[in-house]
Amino acid sequence: MANMNPKKTPMPEQDPLVRNHNFEEVTLGYTDEMAMEEAQRCLQCKHKPCVSGCPVNIRIPEFIRCITEGDLEKAYQIITSTSSLPAVCGRVCPQETQCEAKCVRGIKHEPVGIGRLERYVADWYMNHRERTPVKTERNGHRVAIVGAGPAGLTCAGDLNAMGYSVTVFEALHTAGGVLMYGIPQFRLPKEIVQKEIDLLKSNGVTIETNMVIGKVLSVDELFEMGFEAVFIGSGAGLPSFMNIPGESLVGVYSANEFLTRINLMKAYKEGYDTPIIQPKNVAVCGGGNVAMDAARSAKRLGAENVYIVYRRAEEQMPARREEIHHAKEEEIDFRLLTNPVAIHGDENGRVTEIECIRMELGEPDASGRRKPVEVEGSNFRLPVDCVVMAIGNSPNPLLRKTTEGLEANRHGCLVVNEETLQTTREGVFAGGDAVTGAATVILAMGEGKRAANSIDEYIKSKK
Amino acid sequence: MFPILKKRRLNDTMTLMEVEAPFIAKKAKAGQFIILRVNEFGERIPLTIADYDREAGTITIIFQKVGKTTLLLDQLEEGEKILDFIGPLGTASHLEGYKKAAVIGGGAGCAIAYPQAKALHEMGAHVDMIAGFRSQDIIILEEEMRAASDNLFLMTDDGSNGNKGFVTDALKAQIDAGADYDLVVAIGPLPMMRAVSNLTKPYGIKTIISMNPIMIDGTGMCGGCRVTVGGETKFACVDGPDFDGHLVDFDEAILRTRTYREDEARATREYNCHLMEGAKNG
């Protein structure tokens, strides 16, 4: 008999006013009892709408039934038959717009906590099972992957399982992409990402770090080295600035720099050499998940006041509701309908204030969104010693600049055949943020999977 | 891991290392740089490629001991390994087509100016090299610089080598004597590159400088290294490090390099204390 409780089983969390002083994970995960209770809320629908909401089509009701039957081993096998990074996705997917948005229980009440259950199964497996490498027979074909983010790692994992010899080339000193440098420890512990990457390696995937493709090797050279296809999953790592006066002052960071120093270089931790400003008052410009991550990180560095400065209203914020909620609980100060116009500094070139203007929502534009317009004469200043620009990223131009015949659109996104994900160069495929612009981890993984299948077909058809 | 094949102390503060990095050596060009990380707790620092040997598969770096990371790097001996070594990064210098050039190095900057002089010289340009040091006892690469140029002007701030003055004094003297340069390359501390750019501007001599801002990734993903050039924001790690000296906002660049001055001083102090304690206990 299904558990007809209208609400999701709550997940325990660190107290907001404790956790905003540490970098440990905010959400603590379900206990066995909580997972059992939540799993029983699933109605096991015949038509399974939730599955179509998942970009990698995890067989959701099947794995949830395994939880109710106490067979977590089998639940894990079902999830990992289509998803490579369940401990990651269970934590960072925007389930409210994906699987959980389609859940039948969500029509009248709260949907089943699919993400929480996925995380529970993945964590259980990590803690209770020695993960034994899967030995796959090699088929004698080699594929190169550029970028070790979610798209590249998924593509690599799938091709490896099909028997390809796969080498992933990563520019940074650590694999993982945004999972390592972007998403903070308190949302996604780096140890979990590292375990997933180690498993891929023990399954046979080769990862070469410190290799900036486009500089140290060109795409053409990868083919000369004997790789028969190349997948580009180089992401969207080029930060945008607002082009307002004062952006070069000391204390103004791109969110990429701020988060890279914190997450990848561990600037917040004793014993690590990379420095970061210890701010008192911080303005984070933007309204997406990256802005929430930067603001919550700034609070954890010890800032007293952290402002989110966003030019539209809260309903229009692209960040996940859960992240906005968490940020508010942690005493992040939301300054909505507010747009930065200039940053001011002292004689040492250090930030002292951010000047903003109030906005109001005007008529809906072509996309239906009400466009914010400036309220004339409403300028005001906030005293800050640090400003973080989190207004978006676009794909890094390095690869397309160094590779003949690789076309991109006016946003710098690589042009691909929508069916096959092949770029304008034969044998070169692309997916994830390099193609879509900044999107989500699970979408990137979905594209990595699709590209793996296309590459398999492409190489087989050449024979 | 990247093995150190050769290590040579050039003077009390500067060290040369030849590092085995065959992929980078195959591609490196004058003006490019690498990023390295000494150990897993380490920060990423940029260093210019001072030389490369494509056959031997080595990259030469020359660094000055200015803080914790360079002190740590200096502790590594031949046969030991550097954890991460990434490159070649940045855009290579454009030195083609010049007839008469002055290449100016200031202190540690000579290690970066020297390969530029060598490249220009090999392309057939007449090269005057002007190298400035605080005093005679820290002069480096004298023989190499002499071999890479038609004339070498060695200047010391204190006159201890008999040639007192700044690099700008020597450059001005040459220009006034009718040297007729069509290119000046200046590499060294920001105030020195600013002084050279200010000197050449009224003469309209094309002046290339090499920026040395704070960097993290060195691949264009963070903008930590941004500099204002001709009113536009550029990322030194991908658009540079070479820029037109007449267009760079040096004052802003100087302020930005001071961002972490206190953290750096503390890290160096703590590192030195730690070494002293080790010496006492050991």
PDB file of N, CA, C and O in Angstrom, chain B residues 195-261:
ATOM      1  N   ALA B 195      58.025  52.843 -17.792  1.00  0.00           N
ATOM      2  CA  ALA B 195      59.001  53.897 -18.091  1.00  0.00           C
ATOM      3  C   ALA B 195      59.495  53.785 -19.538  1.00  0.00           C
ATOM      4  O   ALA B 195      59.616  54.784 -20.243  1.00  0.00           O
ATOM      5  N   VAL B 196      59.742  52.547 -19.981  1.00  0.00           N
ATOM      6  CA  VAL B 196      60.198  52.359 -21.368  1.00  0.00           C
ATOM      7  C   VAL B 196      59.101  52.792 -22.339  1.00  0.00           C
ATOM      8  O   VAL B 196      59.359  53.506 -23.311  1.00  0.00           O
ATOM      9  N   SER B 197      57.858  52.392 -22.070  1.00  0.00           N
ATOM     10  CA  SER B 197      56.746  52.750 -22.969  1.00  0.00           C
ATOM     11  C   SER B 197      56.563  54.262 -23.029  1.00  0.00           C
ATOM     12  O   SER B 197      56.315  54.816 -24.101  1.00  0.00           O
ATOM     13  N   ASN B 198      56.674  54.915 -21.867  1.00  0.00           N
ATOM     14  CA  ASN B 198      56.547  56.377 -21.851  1.00  0.00           C
ATOM     15  C   ASN B 198      57.662  57.039 -22.657  1.00  0.00           C
ATOM     16  O   ASN B 198      57.457  58.060 -23.306  1.00  0.00           O
ATOM     17  N   LEU B 199      58.850  56.439 -22.610  1.00  0.00           N
ATOM     18  CA  LEU B 199      59.993  56.998 -23.333  1.00  0.00           C
ATOM     19  C   LEU B 199      59.829  56.873 -24.849  1.00  0.00           C
ATOM     20  O   LEU B 199      60.110  57.807 -25.608  1.00  0.00           O
ATOM     21  N   THR B 200      59.341  55.698 -25.300  1.00  0.00           N
ATOM     22  CA  THR B 200      59.292  55.461 -26.752  1.00  0.00           C
ATOM     23  C   THR B 200      58.093  56.101 -27.422  1.00  0.00           C
ATOM     24  O   THR B 200      58.091  56.320 -28.616  1.00  0.00           O
ATOM     25  N   LYS B 201      57.049  56.383 -26.620  1.00  0.00           N
ATOM     26  CA  LYS B 201      55.796  56.867 -27.210  1.00  0.00           C
ATOM     27  C   LYS B 201      55.982  58.125 -28.062  1.00  0.00           C
ATOM     28  O   LYS B 201      55.523  58.153 -29.213  1.00  0.00           O
ATOM     29  N   PRO B 202      56.647  59.173 -27.533  1.00  0.00           N
ATOM     30  CA  PRO B 202      56.792  60.373 -28.368  1.00  0.00           C
ATOM     31  C   PRO B 202      57.568  60.118 -29.658  1.00  0.00           C
ATOM     32  O   PRO B 202      57.377  60.829 -30.644  1.00  0.00           O
ATOM     33  N   TYR B 203      58.423  59.099 -29.650  1.00  0.00           N
ATOM     34  CA  TYR B 203      59.181  58.777 -30.863  1.00  0.00           C
ATOM     35  C   TYR B 203      58.372  57.906 -31.832  1.00  0.00           C
ATOM     36  O   TYR B 203      58.816  57.630 -32.937  1.00  0.00           O
ATOM     37  N   GLY B 204      57.248  57.423 -31.352  1.00  0.00           N
ATOM     38  CA  GLY B 204      56.427  56.562 -32.198  1.00  0.00           C
ATOM     39  C   GLY B 204      57.069  55.220 -32.509  1.00  0.00           C
ATOM     40  O   GLY B 204      56.814  54.627 -33.557  1.00  0.00           O
ATOM     41  N   ILE B 205      57.909  54.712 -31.606  1.00  0.00           N
ATOM     42  CA  ILE B 205      58.540  53.402 -31.844  1.00  0.00           C
ATOM     43  C   ILE B 205      57.638  52.305 -31.276  1.00  0.00           C
ATOM     44  O   ILE B 205      57.284  52.336 -30.093  1.00  0.00           O
ATOM     45  N   LYS B 206      57.290  51.373 -32.120  1.00  0.00           N
ATOM     46  CA  LYS B 206      56.466  50.229 -31.704  1.00  0.00           C
ATOM     47  C   LYS B 206      57.104  49.570 -30.474  1.00  0.00           C
ATOM     48  O   LYS B 206      58.292  49.206 -30.506  1.00  0.00           O
ATOM     49  N   THR B 207      56.330  49.395 -29.406  1.00  0.00           N
ATOM     50  CA  THR B 207      56.891  48.863 -28.158  1.00  0.00           C
ATOM     51  C   THR B 207      56.043  47.705 -27.639  1.00  0.00           C
ATOM     52  O   THR B 207      54.851  47.878 -27.377  1.00  0.00           O
ATOM     53  N   ILE B 208      56.672  46.534 -27.559  1.00  0.00           N
ATOM     54  CA  ILE B 208      55.958  45.351 -27.055  1.00  0.00           C
ATOM     55  C   ILE B 208      56.414  45.086 -25.628  1.00  0.00           C
ATOM     56  O   ILE B 208      57.618  45.050 -25.351  1.00  0.00           O
ATOM     57  N   ILE B 209      55.452  44.903 -24.736  1.00  0.00           N
ATOM     58  CA  ILE B 209      55.811  44.561 -23.356  1.00  0.00           C
ATOM     59  C   ILE B 209      55.141  43.216 -23.010  1.00  0.00           C
ATOM     60  O   ILE B 209      54.209  42.779 -23.687  1.00  0.00           O
ATOM     61  N   SER B 210      55.624  42.560 -21.980  1.00  0.00           N
ATOM     62  CA  SER B 210      55.069  41.265 -21.582  1.00  0.00           C
ATOM     63  C   SER B 210      54.465  41.399 -20.186  1.00  0.00           C
ATOM     64  O   SER B 210      55.178  41.616 -19.215  1.00  0.00           O
ATOM     65  N   MET B 211      53.135  41.298 -20.121  1.00  0.00           N
ATOM     66  CA  MET B 211      52.451  41.494 -18.835  1.00  0.00           C
ATOM     67  C   MET B 211      52.627  40.281 -17.919  1.00  0.00           C
ATOM     68  O   MET B 211      52.743  39.148 -18.389  1.00  0.00           O
ATOM     69  N   ASN B 212      52.630  40.564 -16.620  1.00  0.00           N
ATOM     70  CA  ASN B 212      52.815  39.477 -15.651  1.00  0.00           C
ATOM     71  C   ASN B 212      51.789  39.565 -14.517  1.00  0.00           C
ATOM     72  O   ASN B 212      52.143  39.670 -13.357  1.00  0.00           O
ATOM     73  N   PRO B 213      50.490  39.544 -14.865  1.00  0.00           N
ATOM     74  CA  PRO B 213      49.466  39.663 -13.817  1.00  0.00           C
ATOM     75  C   PRO B 213      49.289  38.348 -13.051  1.00  0.00           C
ATOM     76  O   PRO B 213      49.884  37.325 -13.414  1.00  0.00           O
ATOM     77  N   ILE B 214      48.495  38.413 -11.997  1.00  0.00           N
ATOM     78  CA  ILE B 214      48.154  37.205 -11.229  1.00  0.00           C
ATOM     79  C   ILE B 214      47.346  36.275 -12.130  1.00  0.00           C
ATOM     80  O   ILE B 214      46.443  36.719 -12.836  1.00  0.00           O
ATOM     81  N   MET B 215      47.683  34.990 -12.111  1.00  0.00           N
ATOM     82  CA  MET B 215      46.934  34.013 -12.916  1.00  0.00           C
ATOM     83  C   MET B 215      46.568  32.803 -12.072  1.00  0.00           C
ATOM     84  O   MET B 215      47.232  32.515 -11.074  1.00  0.00           O
ATOM     85  N   ILE B 216      45.516  32.106 -12.505  1.00  0.00           N
ATOM     86  CA  ILE B 216      45.167  30.842 -11.836  1.00  0.00           C
ATOM     87  C   ILE B 216      45.190  29.719 -12.861  1.00  0.00           C
ATOM     88  O   ILE B 216      46.068  28.884 -12.868  1.00  0.00           O
ATOM     89  N   ASP B 217      44.185  29.722 -13.758  1.00  0.00           N
ATOM     90  CA  ASP B 217      44.117  28.598 -14.697  1.00  0.00           C
ATOM     91  C   ASP B 217      45.017  28.841 -15.914  1.00  0.00           C
ATOM     92  O   ASP B 217      45.592  27.910 -16.450  1.00  0.00           O
ATOM     93  N   GLY B 218      45.115  30.077 -16.378  1.00  0.00           N
ATOM     94  CA  GLY B 218      45.960  30.375 -17.539  1.00  0.00           C
ATOM     95  C   GLY B 218      45.362  29.946 -18.863  1.00  0.00           C
ATOM     96  O   GLY B 218      46.039  29.926 -19.885  1.00  0.00           O
ATOM     97  N   THR B 219      44.061  29.589 -18.875  1.00  0.00           N
ATOM     98  CA  THR B 219      43.427  29.139 -20.119  1.00  0.00           C
ATOM     99  C   THR B 219      42.230  29.991 -20.504  1.00  0.00           C
ATOM    100  O   THR B 219      41.477  29.639 -21.398  1.00  0.00           O
ATOM    101  N   GLY B 220      42.013  31.090 -19.802  1.00  0.00           N
ATOM    102  CA  GLY B 220      40.931  32.003 -20.178  1.00  0.00           C
ATOM    103  C   GLY B 220      39.607  31.738 -19.494  1.00  0.00           C
ATOM    104  O   GLY B 220      38.585  32.253 -19.919  1.00  0.00           O
ATOM    105  N   MET B 221      39.593  30.933 -18.431  1.00  0.00           N
ATOM    106  CA  MET B 221      38.300  30.622 -17.819  1.00  0.00           C
ATOM    107  C   MET B 221      37.945  31.477 -16.609  1.00  0.00           C
ATOM    108  O   MET B 221      36.852  31.349 -16.077  1.00  0.00           O
ATOM    109  N   CYS B 222      38.855  32.363 -16.145  1.00  0.00           N
ATOM    110  CA  CYS B 222      38.481  33.097 -14.934  1.00  0.00           C
ATOM    111  C   CYS B 222      38.637  34.600 -15.023  1.00  0.00           C
ATOM    112  O   CYS B 222      37.970  35.341 -14.321  1.00  0.00           O
ATOM    113  N   GLY B 223      39.533  35.091 -15.862  1.00  0.00           N
ATOM    114  CA  GLY B 223      39.675  36.545 -15.980  1.00  0.00           C
ATOM    115  C   GLY B 223      40.446  37.178 -14.839  1.00  0.00           C
ATOM    116  O   GLY B 223      40.481  38.398 -14.721  1.00  0.00           O
ATOM    117  N   GLY B 224      41.074  36.390 -13.991  1.00  0.00           N
ATOM    118  CA  GLY B 224      41.894  36.941 -12.919  1.00  0.00           C
ATOM    119  C   GLY B 224      43.036  37.793 -13.467  1.00  0.00           C
ATOM    120  O   GLY B 224      43.481  38.740 -12.831  1.00  0.00           O
ATOM    121  N   CYS B 225      43.487  37.459 -14.666  1.00  0.00           N
ATOM    122  CA  CYS B 225      44.653  38.129 -15.265  1.00  0.00           C
ATOM    123  C   CYS B 225      44.263  39.293 -16.152  1.00  0.00           C
ATOM    124  O   CYS B 225      45.052  39.728 -16.982  1.00  0.00           O
ATOM    125  N   ARG B 226      43.036  39.818 -15.997  1.00  0.00           N
ATOM    126  CA  ARG B 226      42.599  40.824 -16.971  1.00  0.00           C
ATOM    127  C   ARG B 226      43.388  42.133 -16.844  1.00  0.00           C
ATOM    128  O   ARG B 226      43.732  42.559 -15.753  1.00  0.00           O
ATOM    129  N   VAL B 227      43.654  42.700 -18.011  1.00  0.00           N
ATOM    130  CA  VAL B 227      44.359  43.978 -18.088  1.00  0.00           C
ATOM    131  C   VAL B 227      43.571  44.872 -19.048  1.00  0.00           C
ATOM    132  O   VAL B 227      42.876  44.371 -19.932  1.00  0.00           O
ATOM    133  N   THR B 228      43.678  46.179 -18.845  1.00  0.00           N
ATOM    134  CA  THR B 228      42.993  47.105 -19.743  1.00  0.00           C
ATOM    135  C   THR B 228      43.983  47.570 -20.790  1.00  0.00           C
ATOM    136  O   THR B 228      45.041  48.102 -20.466  1.00  0.00           O
ATOM    137  N   VAL B 229      43.668  47.304 -22.062  1.00  0.00           N
ATOM    138  CA  VAL B 229      44.546  47.643 -23.179  1.00  0.00           C
ATOM    139  C   VAL B 229      43.740  48.466 -24.179  1.00  0.00           C
ATOM    140  O   VAL B 229      42.750  47.966 -24.726  1.00  0.00           O
ATOM    141  N   GLY B 230      44.135  49.710 -24.364  1.00  0.00           N
ATOM    142  CA  GLY B 230      43.397  50.582 -25.274  1.00  0.00           C
ATOM    143  C   GLY B 230      41.937  50.721 -24.868  1.00  0.00           C
ATOM    144  O   GLY B 230      41.058  50.797 -25.729  1.00  0.00           O
ATOM    145  N   GLY B 231      41.679  50.692 -23.570  1.00  0.00           N
ATOM    146  CA  GLY B 231      40.314  50.853 -23.066  1.00  0.00           C
ATOM    147  C   GLY B 231      39.494  49.579 -23.055  1.00  0.00           C
ATOM    148  O   GLY B 231      38.364  49.562 -22.574  1.00  0.00           O
ATOM    149  N   GLU B 232      40.050  48.487 -23.588  1.00  0.00           N
ATOM    150  CA  GLU B 232      39.312  47.217 -23.602  1.00  0.00           C
ATOM    151  C   GLU B 232      39.880  46.248 -22.587  1.00  0.00           C
ATOM    152  O   GLU B 232      41.086  46.247 -22.329  1.00  0.00           O
ATOM    153  N   THR B 233      39.003  45.382 -22.036  1.00  0.00           N
ATOM    154  CA  THR B 233      39.467  44.359 -21.111  1.00  0.00           C
ATOM    155  C   THR B 233      40.020  43.173 -21.898  1.00  0.00           C
ATOM    156  O   THR B 233      39.353  42.640 -22.778  1.00  0.00           O
ATOM    157  N   LYS B 234      41.262  42.797 -21.593  1.00  0.00           N
ATOM    158  CA  LYS B 234      41.880  41.628 -22.236  1.00  0.00           C
ATOM    159  C   LYS B 234      42.316  40.650 -21.156  1.00  0.00           C
ATOM    160  O   LYS B 234      42.652  41.051 -20.044  1.00  0.00           O
ATOM    161  N   PHE B 235      42.311  39.356 -21.513  1.00  0.00           N
ATOM    162  CA  PHE B 235      42.835  38.340 -20.595  1.00  0.00           C
ATOM    163  C   PHE B 235      44.290  38.075 -21.017  1.00  0.00           C
ATOM    164  O   PHE B 235      44.537  37.576 -22.117  1.00  0.00           O
ATOM    165  N   ALA B 236      45.236  38.395 -20.130  1.00  0.00           N
ATOM    166  CA  ALA B 236      46.651  38.251 -20.497  1.00  0.00           C
ATOM    167  C   ALA B 236      47.005  36.806 -20.835  1.00  0.00           C
ATOM    168  O   ALA B 236      47.882  36.558 -21.656  1.00  0.00           O
ATOM    169  N   CYS B 237      46.319  35.837 -20.235  1.00  0.00           N
ATOM    170  CA  CYS B 237      46.697  34.432 -20.442  1.00  0.00           C
ATOM    171  C   CYS B 237      46.352  33.923 -21.834  1.00  0.00           C
ATOM    172  O   CYS B 237      46.964  32.978 -22.307  1.00  0.00           O
ATOM    173  N   VAL B 238      45.354  34.514 -22.502  1.00  0.00           N
ATOM    174  CA  VAL B 238      45.025  34.069 -23.857  1.00  0.00           C
ATOM    175  C   VAL B 238      45.304  35.141 -24.914  1.00  0.00           C
ATOM    176  O   VAL B 238      45.808  34.855 -25.985  1.00  0.00           O
ATOM    177  N   ASP B 239      44.985  36.400 -24.604  1.00  0.00           N
ATOM    178  CA  ASP B 239      45.221  37.480 -25.572  1.00  0.00           C
ATOM    179  C   ASP B 239      46.685  37.918 -25.544  1.00  0.00           C
ATOM    180  O   ASP B 239      47.181  38.515 -26.483  1.00  0.00           O
ATOM    181  N   GLY B 240      47.362  37.684 -24.436  1.00  0.00           N
ATOM    182  CA  GLY B 240      48.753  38.104 -24.234  1.00  0.00           C
ATOM    183  C   GLY B 240      49.633  36.889 -24.054  1.00  0.00           C
ATOM    184  O   GLY B 240      49.329  35.847 -24.618  1.00  0.00           O
ATOM    185  N   PRO B 241      50.694  36.989 -23.259  1.00  0.00           N
ATOM    186  CA  PRO B 241      51.022  38.114 -22.367  1.00  0.00           C
ATOM    187  C   PRO B 241      51.582  39.351 -23.066  1.00  0.00           C
ATOM    188  O   PRO B 241      51.691  40.394 -22.437  1.00  0.00           O
ATOM    189  N   ASP B 242      51.946  39.271 -24.383  1.00  0.00           N
ATOM    190  CA  ASP B 242      52.490  40.447 -25.069  1.00  0.00           C
ATOM    191  C   ASP B 242      51.392  41.446 -25.415  1.00  0.00           C
ATOM    192  O   ASP B 242      50.342  41.054 -25.939  1.00  0.00           O
ATOM    193  N   PHE B 243      51.636  42.724 -25.140  1.00  0.00           N
ATOM    194  CA  PHE B 243      50.705  43.774 -25.559  1.00  0.00           C
ATOM    195  C   PHE B 243      51.497  44.986 -26.025  1.00  0.00           C
ATOM    196  O   PHE B 243      52.697  45.099 -25.759  1.00  0.00           O
ATOM    197  N   ASP B 244      50.781  45.898 -26.678  1.00  0.00           N
ATOM    198  CA  ASP B 244      51.366  47.173 -27.093  1.00  0.00           C
ATOM    199  C   ASP B 244      51.530  48.057 -25.856  1.00  0.00           C
ATOM    200  O   ASP B 244      50.544  48.464 -25.248  1.00  0.00           O
ATOM    201  N   GLY B 245      52.773  48.347 -25.522  1.00  0.00           N
ATOM    202  CA  GLY B 245      53.065  49.102 -24.302  1.00  0.00           C
ATOM    203  C   GLY B 245      52.439  50.482 -24.272  1.00  0.00           C
ATOM    204  O   GLY B 245      52.218  51.043 -23.204  1.00  0.00           O
ATOM    205  N   HIS B 246      52.148  51.025 -25.447  1.00  0.00           N
ATOM    206  CA  HIS B 246      51.561  52.376 -25.486  1.00  0.00           C
ATOM    207  C   HIS B 246      50.077  52.349 -25.166  1.00  0.00           C
ATOM    208  O   HIS B 246      49.472  53.394 -24.993  1.00  0.00           O
ATOM    209  N   LEU B 247      49.473  51.162 -25.102  1.00  0.00           N
ATOM    210  CA  LEU B 247      48.029  51.074 -24.879  1.00  0.00           C
ATOM    211  C   LEU B 247      47.663  50.500 -23.506  1.00  0.00           C
ATOM    212  O   LEU B 247      46.509  50.530 -23.098  1.00  0.00           O
ATOM    213  N   VAL B 248      48.663  49.956 -22.788  1.00  0.00           N
ATOM    214  CA  VAL B 248      48.368  49.261 -21.528  1.00  0.00           C
ATOM    215  C   VAL B 248      48.155  50.249 -20.381  1.00  0.00           C
ATOM    216  O   VAL B 248      48.889  51.231 -20.251  1.00  0.00           O
ATOM    217  N   ASP B 249      47.164  49.992 -19.542  1.00  0.00           N
ATOM    218  CA  ASP B 249      46.942  50.780 -18.332  1.00  0.00           C
ATOM    219  C   ASP B 249      47.836  50.206 -17.221  1.00  0.00           C
ATOM    220  O   ASP B 249      47.453  49.290 -16.488  1.00  0.00           O
ATOM    221  N   PHE B 250      49.062  50.745 -17.130  1.00  0.00           N
ATOM    222  CA  PHE B 250      50.037  50.206 -16.178  1.00  0.00           C
ATOM    223  C   PHE B 250      49.643  50.477 -14.722  1.00  0.00           C
ATOM    224  O   PHE B 250      49.864  49.645 -13.846  1.00  0.00           O
ATOM    225  N   ASP B 251      49.070  51.669 -14.479  1.00  0.00           N
ATOM    226  CA  ASP B 251      48.738  52.015 -13.088  1.00  0.00           C
ATOM    227  C   ASP B 251      47.759  50.995 -12.507  1.00  0.00           C
ATOM    228  O   ASP B 251      47.924  50.504 -11.395  1.00  0.00           O
ATOM    229  N   GLU B 252      46.746  50.662 -13.301  1.00  0.00           N
ATOM    230  CA  GLU B 252      45.770  49.668 -12.866  1.00  0.00           C
ATOM    231  C   GLU B 252      46.439  48.303 -12.666  1.00  0.00           C
ATOM    232  O   GLU B 252      46.213  47.620 -11.669  1.00  0.00           O
ATOM    233  N   ALA B 253      47.312  47.935 -13.604  1.00  0.00           N
ATOM    234  CA  ALA B 253      47.980  46.631 -13.522  1.00  0.00           C
ATOM    235  C   ALA B 253      48.832  46.538 -12.252  1.00  0.00           C
ATOM    236  O   ALA B 253      48.870  45.495 -11.593  1.00  0.00           O
ATOM    237  N   ILE B 254      49.499  47.636 -11.914  1.00  0.00           N
ATOM    238  CA  ILE B 254      50.348  47.632 -10.722  1.00  0.00           C
ATOM    239  C   ILE B 254      49.493  47.425  -9.470  1.00  0.00           C
ATOM    240  O   ILE B 254      49.830  46.614  -8.600  1.00  0.00           O
ATOM    241  N   LEU B 255      48.354  48.121  -9.396  1.00  0.00           N
ATOM    242  CA  LEU B 255      47.469  47.944  -8.231  1.00  0.00           C
ATOM    243  C   LEU B 255      46.963  46.505  -8.148  1.00  0.00           C
ATOM    244  O   LEU B 255      46.901  45.916  -7.075  1.00  0.00           O
ATOM    245  N   ARG B 256      46.611  45.940  -9.309  1.00  0.00           N
ATOM    246  CA  ARG B 256      46.061  44.571  -9.295  1.00  0.00           C
ATOM    247  C   ARG B 256      47.097  43.538  -8.850  1.00  0.00           C
ATOM    248  O   ARG B 256      46.734  42.551  -8.206  1.00  0.00           O
ATOM    249  N   THR B 257      48.365  43.744  -9.179  1.00  0.00           N
ATOM    250  CA  THR B 257      49.355  42.739  -8.747  1.00  0.00           C
ATOM    251  C   THR B 257      49.539  42.764  -7.225  1.00  0.00           C
ATOM    252  O   THR B 257      50.114  41.851  -6.662  1.00  0.00           O
ATOM    253  N   ARG B 258      49.041  43.834  -6.568  1.00  0.00           N
ATOM    254  CA  ARG B 258      49.197  43.917  -5.111  1.00  0.00           C
ATOM    255  C   ARG B 258      48.027  43.284  -4.358  1.00  0.00           C
ATOM    256  O   ARG B 258      47.955  43.381  -3.137  1.00  0.00           O
ATOM    257  N   THR B 259      47.091  42.663  -5.070  1.00  0.00           N
ATOM    258  CA  THR B 259      45.861  42.144  -4.453  1.00  0.00           C
ATOM    259  C   THR B 259      46.133  41.317  -3.202  1.00  0.00           C
ATOM    260  O   THR B 259      45.480  41.476  -2.174  1.00  0.00           O
ATOM    261  N   TYR B 260      47.077  40.406  -3.285  1.00  0.00           N
ATOM    262  CA  TYR B 260      47.284  39.445  -2.178  1.00  0.00           C
ATOM    263  C   TYR B 260      48.598  39.707  -1.451  1.00  0.00           C
ATOM    264  O   TYR B 260      49.172  38.791  -0.864  1.00  0.00           O
ATOM    265  N   ARG B 261      49.095  40.956  -1.524  1.00  0.00           N
ATOM    266  CA  ARG B 261      50.421  41.233  -0.993  1.00  0.00           C
ATOM    267  C   ARG B 261      50.579  40.759   0.456  1.00  0.00           C
ATOM    268  O   ARG B 261      51.577  40.160   0.815  1.00  0.00           O
TER     269      ARG B 261
END
